mmCIF file of C-alpha atoms in Angstrom:
data_model
loop_
_atom_site.group_PDB
_atom_site.id
_atom_site.type_symbol
_atom_site.label_atom_id
_atom_site.label_comp_id
_atom_site.label_asym_id
_atom_site.label_seq_id
_atom_site.Cartn_x
_atom_site.Cartn_y
_atom_site.Cartn_z
ATOM 1 C CA MET A 791 -12.251 12.660 31.544
ATOM 2 C CA LEU A 792 -9.769 15.562 30.373
ATOM 3 C CA THR A 793 -10.825 16.244 26.708
ATOM 4 C CA VAL A 794 -8.309 18.889 24.867
ATOM 5 C CA THR A 795 -9.767 20.211 21.259
ATOM 6 C CA LEU A 796 -7.089 20.905 18.691
ATOM 7 C CA SER A 797 -7.425 23.339 16.166
ATOM 8 C CA ASP A 798 -7.006 21.706 12.657
ATOM 9 C CA ASP A 799 -3.493 23.651 11.900
ATOM 10 C CA VAL A 800 -1.663 21.818 15.180
ATOM 11 C CA SER A 801 0.455 19.417 13.838
ATOM 12 C CA LYS A 802 0.581 16.007 14.969
ATOM 13 C CA ALA A 803 4.333 16.908 16.149
ATOM 14 C CA ALA A 804 2.599 19.365 18.930
ATOM 15 C CA GLU A 805 -0.111 17.008 19.189
ATOM 16 C CA THR A 806 2.284 14.033 20.686
ATOM 17 C CA ALA A 807 3.893 16.640 22.413
ATOM 18 C CA ILE A 808 0.797 17.570 24.217
ATOM 19 C CA ARG A 809 -0.292 14.049 24.962
ATOM 20 C CA ALA A 810 3.505 13.839 26.418
ATOM 21 C CA TYR A 811 2.895 16.701 28.635
ATOM 22 C CA LEU A 812 -1.224 15.765 29.428
ATOM 23 C CA ASP A 813 0.025 12.164 30.514
ATOM 24 C CA ARG A 814 2.584 13.361 33.312
ATOM 25 C CA ALA A 815 0.163 16.443 34.618
ATOM 26 C CA VAL A 816 -2.820 13.604 35.038
ATOM 27 C CA ILE A 817 -0.100 11.951 37.041
ATOM 28 C CA GLU A 818 1.115 14.866 39.007
ATOM 29 C CA ASN A 819 -1.647 16.644 39.698
ATOM 30 C CA PRO A 820 -4.412 15.571 42.154
ATOM 31 C CA SER A 821 -7.123 17.877 41.012
ATOM 32 C CA LEU A 822 -6.898 15.520 37.801
ATOM 33 C CA ASN A 823 -6.957 12.362 40.086
ATOM 34 C CA GLY A 824 -5.380 10.231 36.950
ATOM 35 C CA ALA A 825 -8.045 11.273 34.699
ATOM 36 C CA GLU A 826 -8.420 9.608 31.001
ATOM 37 C CA ILE A 827 -7.344 11.909 28.167
ATOM 38 C CA ALA A 828 -9.485 12.478 25.092
ATOM 39 C CA ILE A 829 -7.503 14.952 22.083
ATOM 40 C CA VAL A 830 -9.797 16.101 19.599
ATOM 41 C CA ARG A 831 -9.731 18.037 16.995
ATOM 42 C CA GLY A 832 -11.965 20.809 16.439
ATOM 43 C CA ASP A 833 -12.478 24.746 15.248
ATOM 44 C CA TYR A 834 -10.299 26.449 18.609
ATOM 45 C CA ILE A 835 -8.423 25.023 20.992
ATOM 46 C CA SER A 836 -10.079 24.351 24.663
ATOM 47 C CA ILE A 837 -9.488 22.006 27.605
ATOM 48 C CA ASP A 838 -12.535 20.494 29.317
ATOM 49 C CA GLY A 839 -12.556 18.441 32.384
ATOM 50 C CA ALA A 840 -10.373 20.269 34.989
ATOM 51 C CA ASP A 841 -11.138 22.990 37.338
ATOM 52 C CA GLU A 842 -10.468 26.773 36.215
ATOM 53 C CA ILE A 843 -7.218 27.440 37.662
ATOM 54 C CA VAL A 844 -6.144 23.576 36.273
ATOM 55 C CA GLY A 845 -7.590 23.939 33.185
ATOM 56 C CA ALA A 846 -6.048 27.598 32.439
ATOM 57 C CA GLN A 847 -2.361 26.103 33.223
ATOM 58 C CA LEU A 848 -3.087 23.745 31.013
ATOM 59 C CA LEU A 849 -4.566 25.409 28.399
ATOM 60 C CA ALA A 850 -1.284 27.760 28.867
ATOM 61 C CA ALA A 851 0.915 24.935 28.746
ATOM 62 C CA VAL A 852 -0.634 23.662 25.496
ATOM 63 C CA HIS A 853 -0.660 26.964 23.962
ATOM 64 C CA GLN A 854 3.456 27.183 24.685
ATOM 65 C CA ILE A 855 3.897 23.761 23.367
ATOM 66 C CA ILE A 856 2.502 24.275 20.236
ATOM 67 C CA THR A 857 4.424 27.531 19.908
ATOM 68 C CA GLY A 858 7.248 26.117 20.754
ATOM 69 C CA VAL A 859 6.975 22.952 18.398
ATOM 70 C CA ASP A 860 5.218 24.383 15.088
ATOM 71 C CA ALA A 861 7.469 27.560 15.273
ATOM 72 C CA PHE A 862 9.324 26.686 12.251
#
């Protein structure tokens, strides 16, 4: 299970884009092995359920998506 926590100020549009990105990532990345994805809301942005390197890559991508979608 890959759990992504998004802060309350992340828009629904960004959440949808993140979901699409993660759906593809769990298929393409063998270390995620087709993991199920849960997106929850919390106080900060985090990713749990991936190894350290993949988790850092996913977290960086999530931040880029939020910046791109919520910049306006």
